[in-house]
CSV table of C-alpha atoms in Angstrom, one decimal:
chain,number,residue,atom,x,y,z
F,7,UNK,CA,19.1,14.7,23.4
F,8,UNK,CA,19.0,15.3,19.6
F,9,UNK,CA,15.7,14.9,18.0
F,10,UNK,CA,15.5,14.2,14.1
F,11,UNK,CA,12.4,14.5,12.2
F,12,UNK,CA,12.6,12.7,8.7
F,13,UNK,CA,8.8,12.4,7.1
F,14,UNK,CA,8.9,8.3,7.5
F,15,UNK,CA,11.4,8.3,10.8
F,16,UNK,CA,11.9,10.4,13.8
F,17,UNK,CA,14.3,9.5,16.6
F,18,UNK,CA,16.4,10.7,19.8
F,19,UNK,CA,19.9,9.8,18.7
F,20,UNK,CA,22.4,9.7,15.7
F,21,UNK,CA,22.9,6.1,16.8
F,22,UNK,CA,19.5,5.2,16.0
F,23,UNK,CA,19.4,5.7,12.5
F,24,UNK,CA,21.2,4.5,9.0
F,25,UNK,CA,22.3,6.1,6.1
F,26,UNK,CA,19.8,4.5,4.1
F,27,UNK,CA,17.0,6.0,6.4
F,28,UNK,CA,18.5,9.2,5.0
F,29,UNK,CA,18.4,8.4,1.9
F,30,UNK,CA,15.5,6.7,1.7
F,31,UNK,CA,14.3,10.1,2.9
F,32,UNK,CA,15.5,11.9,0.6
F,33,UNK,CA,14.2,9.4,-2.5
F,34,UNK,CA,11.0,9.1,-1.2
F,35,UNK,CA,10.1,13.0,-0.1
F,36,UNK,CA,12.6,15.3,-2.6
F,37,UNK,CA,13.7,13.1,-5.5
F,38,UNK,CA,12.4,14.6,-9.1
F,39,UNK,CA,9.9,17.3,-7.3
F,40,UNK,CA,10.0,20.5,-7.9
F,41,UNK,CA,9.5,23.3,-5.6
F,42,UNK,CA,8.8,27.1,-6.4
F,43,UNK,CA,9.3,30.5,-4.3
F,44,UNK,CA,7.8,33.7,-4.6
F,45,UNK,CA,9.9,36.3,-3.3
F,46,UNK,CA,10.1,40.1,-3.5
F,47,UNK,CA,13.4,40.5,-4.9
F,48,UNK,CA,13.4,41.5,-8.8
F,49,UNK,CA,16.4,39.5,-9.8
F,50,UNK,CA,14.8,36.0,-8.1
F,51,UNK,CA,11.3,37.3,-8.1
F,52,UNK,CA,10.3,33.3,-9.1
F,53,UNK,CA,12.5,30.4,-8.1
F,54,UNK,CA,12.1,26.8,-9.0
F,55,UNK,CA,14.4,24.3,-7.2
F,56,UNK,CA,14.7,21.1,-9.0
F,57,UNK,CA,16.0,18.0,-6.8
F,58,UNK,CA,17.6,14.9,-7.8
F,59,UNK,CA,19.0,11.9,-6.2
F,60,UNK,CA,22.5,12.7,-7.4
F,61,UNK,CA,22.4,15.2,-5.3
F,62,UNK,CA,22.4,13.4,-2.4
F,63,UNK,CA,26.1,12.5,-1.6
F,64,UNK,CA,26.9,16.0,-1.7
F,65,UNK,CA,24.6,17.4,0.1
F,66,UNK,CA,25.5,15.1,3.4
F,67,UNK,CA,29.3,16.0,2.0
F,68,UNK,CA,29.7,12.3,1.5
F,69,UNK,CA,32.7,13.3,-0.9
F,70,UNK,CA,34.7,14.4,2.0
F,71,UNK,CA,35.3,10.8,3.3
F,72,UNK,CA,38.3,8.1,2.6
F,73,UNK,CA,35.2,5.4,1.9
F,74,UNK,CA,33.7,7.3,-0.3
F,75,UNK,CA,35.0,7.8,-4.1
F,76,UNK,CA,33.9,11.1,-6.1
F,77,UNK,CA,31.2,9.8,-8.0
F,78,UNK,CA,27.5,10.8,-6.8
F,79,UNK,CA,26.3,7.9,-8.9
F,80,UNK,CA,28.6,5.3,-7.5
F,81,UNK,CA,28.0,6.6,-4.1
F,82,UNK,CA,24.9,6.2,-4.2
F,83,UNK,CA,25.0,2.4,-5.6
F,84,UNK,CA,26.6,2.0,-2.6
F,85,UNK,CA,24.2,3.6,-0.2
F,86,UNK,CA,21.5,1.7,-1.9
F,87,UNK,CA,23.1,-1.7,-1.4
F,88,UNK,CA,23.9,-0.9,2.2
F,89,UNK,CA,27.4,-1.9,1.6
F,90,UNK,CA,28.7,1.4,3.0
F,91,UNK,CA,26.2,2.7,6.6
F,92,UNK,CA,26.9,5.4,9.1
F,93,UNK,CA,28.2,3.2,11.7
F,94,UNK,CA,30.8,2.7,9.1
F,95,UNK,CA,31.4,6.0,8.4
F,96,UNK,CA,31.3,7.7,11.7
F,97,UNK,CA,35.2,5.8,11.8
F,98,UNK,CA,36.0,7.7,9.2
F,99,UNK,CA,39.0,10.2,9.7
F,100,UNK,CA,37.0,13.1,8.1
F,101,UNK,CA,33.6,12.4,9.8
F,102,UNK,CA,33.9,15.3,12.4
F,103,UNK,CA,33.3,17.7,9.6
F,104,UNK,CA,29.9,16.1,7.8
F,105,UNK,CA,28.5,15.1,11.3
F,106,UNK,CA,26.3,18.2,11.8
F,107,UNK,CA,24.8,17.6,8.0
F,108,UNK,CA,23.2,14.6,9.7
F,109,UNK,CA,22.3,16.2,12.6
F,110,UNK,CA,19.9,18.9,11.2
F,111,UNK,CA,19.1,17.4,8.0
F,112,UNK,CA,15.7,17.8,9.2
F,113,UNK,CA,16.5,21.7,8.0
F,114,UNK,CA,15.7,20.5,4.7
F,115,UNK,CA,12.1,19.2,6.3
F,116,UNK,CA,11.3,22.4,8.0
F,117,UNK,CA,11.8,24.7,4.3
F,118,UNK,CA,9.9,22.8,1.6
F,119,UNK,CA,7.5,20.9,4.3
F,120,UNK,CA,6.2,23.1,6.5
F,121,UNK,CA,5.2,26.8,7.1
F,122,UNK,CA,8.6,28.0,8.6
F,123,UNK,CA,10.1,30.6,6.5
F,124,UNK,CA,13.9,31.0,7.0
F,125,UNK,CA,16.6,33.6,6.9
F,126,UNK,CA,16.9,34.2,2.5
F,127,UNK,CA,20.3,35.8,1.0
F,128,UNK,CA,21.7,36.5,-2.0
F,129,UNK,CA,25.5,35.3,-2.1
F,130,UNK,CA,26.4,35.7,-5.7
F,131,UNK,CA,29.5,37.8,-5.5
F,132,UNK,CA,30.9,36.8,-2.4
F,133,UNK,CA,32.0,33.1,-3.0
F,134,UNK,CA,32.5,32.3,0.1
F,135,UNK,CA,34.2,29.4,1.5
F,136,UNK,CA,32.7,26.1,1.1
F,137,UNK,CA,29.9,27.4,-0.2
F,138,UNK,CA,31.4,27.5,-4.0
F,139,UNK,CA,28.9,28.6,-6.8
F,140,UNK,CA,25.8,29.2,-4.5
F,141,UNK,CA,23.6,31.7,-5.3
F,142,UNK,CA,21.3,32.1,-2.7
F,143,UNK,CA,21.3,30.7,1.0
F,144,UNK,CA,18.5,29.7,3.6
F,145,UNK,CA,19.7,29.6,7.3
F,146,UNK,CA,18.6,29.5,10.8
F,147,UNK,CA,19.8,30.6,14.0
F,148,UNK,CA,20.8,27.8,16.0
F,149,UNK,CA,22.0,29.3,18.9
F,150,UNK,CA,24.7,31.6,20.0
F,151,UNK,CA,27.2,30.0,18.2
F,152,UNK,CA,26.1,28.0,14.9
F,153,UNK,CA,23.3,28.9,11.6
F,154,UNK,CA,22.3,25.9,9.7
F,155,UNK,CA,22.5,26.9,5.9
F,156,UNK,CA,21.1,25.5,2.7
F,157,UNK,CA,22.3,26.9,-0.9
F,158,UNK,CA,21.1,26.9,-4.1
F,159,UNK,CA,22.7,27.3,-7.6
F,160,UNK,CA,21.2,28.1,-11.1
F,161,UNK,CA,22.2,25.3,-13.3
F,162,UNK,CA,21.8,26.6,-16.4
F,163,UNK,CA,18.1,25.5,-17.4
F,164,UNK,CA,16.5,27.8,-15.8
F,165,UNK,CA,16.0,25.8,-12.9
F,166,UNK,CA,18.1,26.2,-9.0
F,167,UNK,CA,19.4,23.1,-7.5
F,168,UNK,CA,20.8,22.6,-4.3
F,169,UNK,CA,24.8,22.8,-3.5
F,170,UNK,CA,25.3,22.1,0.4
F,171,UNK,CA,23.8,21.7,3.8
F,172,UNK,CA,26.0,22.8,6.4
F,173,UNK,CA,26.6,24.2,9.7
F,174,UNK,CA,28.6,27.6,9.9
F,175,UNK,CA,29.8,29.6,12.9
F,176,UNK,CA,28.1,33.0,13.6
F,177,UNK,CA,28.4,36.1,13.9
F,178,UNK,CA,29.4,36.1,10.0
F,179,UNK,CA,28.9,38.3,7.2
F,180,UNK,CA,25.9,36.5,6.1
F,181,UNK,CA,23.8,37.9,9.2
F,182,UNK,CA,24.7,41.6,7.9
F,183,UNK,CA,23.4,40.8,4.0
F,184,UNK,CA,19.5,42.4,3.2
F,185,UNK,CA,17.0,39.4,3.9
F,186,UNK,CA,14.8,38.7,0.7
F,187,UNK,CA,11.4,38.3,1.6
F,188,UNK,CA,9.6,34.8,0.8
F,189,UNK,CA,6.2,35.5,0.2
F,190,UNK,CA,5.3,32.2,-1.0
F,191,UNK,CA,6.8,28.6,-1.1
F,192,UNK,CA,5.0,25.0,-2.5
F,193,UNK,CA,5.6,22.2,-4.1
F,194,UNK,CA,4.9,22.1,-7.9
F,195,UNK,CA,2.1,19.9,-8.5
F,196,UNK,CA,2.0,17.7,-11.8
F,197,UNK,CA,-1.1,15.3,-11.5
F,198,UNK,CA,-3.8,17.9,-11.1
F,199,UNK,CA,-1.1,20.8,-13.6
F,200,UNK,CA,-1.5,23.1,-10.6
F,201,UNK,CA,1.5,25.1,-10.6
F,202,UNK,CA,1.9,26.9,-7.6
F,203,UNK,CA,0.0,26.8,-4.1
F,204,UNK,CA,-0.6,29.5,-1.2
F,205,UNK,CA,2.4,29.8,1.6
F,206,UNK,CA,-0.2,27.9,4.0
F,207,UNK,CA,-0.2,25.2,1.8
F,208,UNK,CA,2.7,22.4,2.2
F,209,UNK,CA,1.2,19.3,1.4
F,210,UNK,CA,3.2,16.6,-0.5
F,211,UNK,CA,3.8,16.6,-4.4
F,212,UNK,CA,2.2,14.4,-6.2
F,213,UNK,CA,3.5,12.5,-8.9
């Protein structure tokens, strides 16, 4: 059985949820925060990834499917109004390949909410497929067979934002890249202007 953890749901099956709990999740736990590495690497020695709604559709590779069209902000429309779900979309011809974003979405949970620090790599020059202009990549060992991988991009204000969630075979060439070292991750804090927390520390923005 699969177990999902989303912050507001956790369930045994696929079947169980709707893209709106998704969402929702995403709205309600990522959504204009902002969340800031330490790492021991000079050229990313500070990292802060900005999140946005937008970049939802993407992310779950929503853009991949006949019932969806290619704008994030119409997309979402959609997903907000319920007019499009996942029993809907699991008939779509192209769902096979965005299934396993839904699957371990709770990847995205286990980075920016708890202590668990993943697999870091830097990815600039290799452009890989379907990973486009990523910079840097989280994964996970899955098992024998699969990593679960996150990416980030710089987007031109100094901030990172992130470009796909995805499952990827192993063994690849990202296993054989030098790991950077995280030596702290937290939320950035507005309310009380307190910019950056201990690794121990994962407790939810505030805003």
């Amino acid at each position: 059985m699969l177990t999902f953890c989303l912050a507001h749901l956790v369930c045994n099956n696929i079947n169980h949820v709707e893209l709106i709990d998704f969402f929702d999740d995403f709205t309600n736990n990522f959504h204009s925060k902002k969340f800031r590495l330490e790492t021991n690497a000079s050229f990313c020695k500070f990292i802060t990834i900005r999140f946005d709604l937008v970049q939802f559709p993407h992310l779950m590779g929503l853009e991949k499917l006949n019932i969806f069209g290619s704008h994030a902000r119409e997309n979402i429309r959609l997903i907000q109004k319920e007019r499009i779900t996942l029993k809907q979309i699991k008939k779509d011809d192209h769902f096979g390949e965005i299934k396993t974003r839904f699957t371990n979405y709770s990847f995205l949970e286990q980075i920016f909410y708890t202590p668990f620090v993943p697999d870091f790599v830097s990815i600039t020059n290799m452009h890989p497929k379907r990973l486009g202009s990523t910079d840097l990549l989280f994964f996970r060992i899955l098992n024998k067979r699969d990593m679960v991988c996150i990416g980030i991009a710089k987007d031109g204000n100094d901030y990172y934002v992130p470009t796909t969630l995805h499952v990827r075979k192993i063994p690849n060439d990202f296993q054989r890249l030098r790991r950077i070292r995280i030596i702290k991750k937290d939320w950035v804090l507005v309310r009380n202007n307190k910019n950056f927390g201990s690794s121990s520390n994962h407790s939810h923005p505030n805003n």
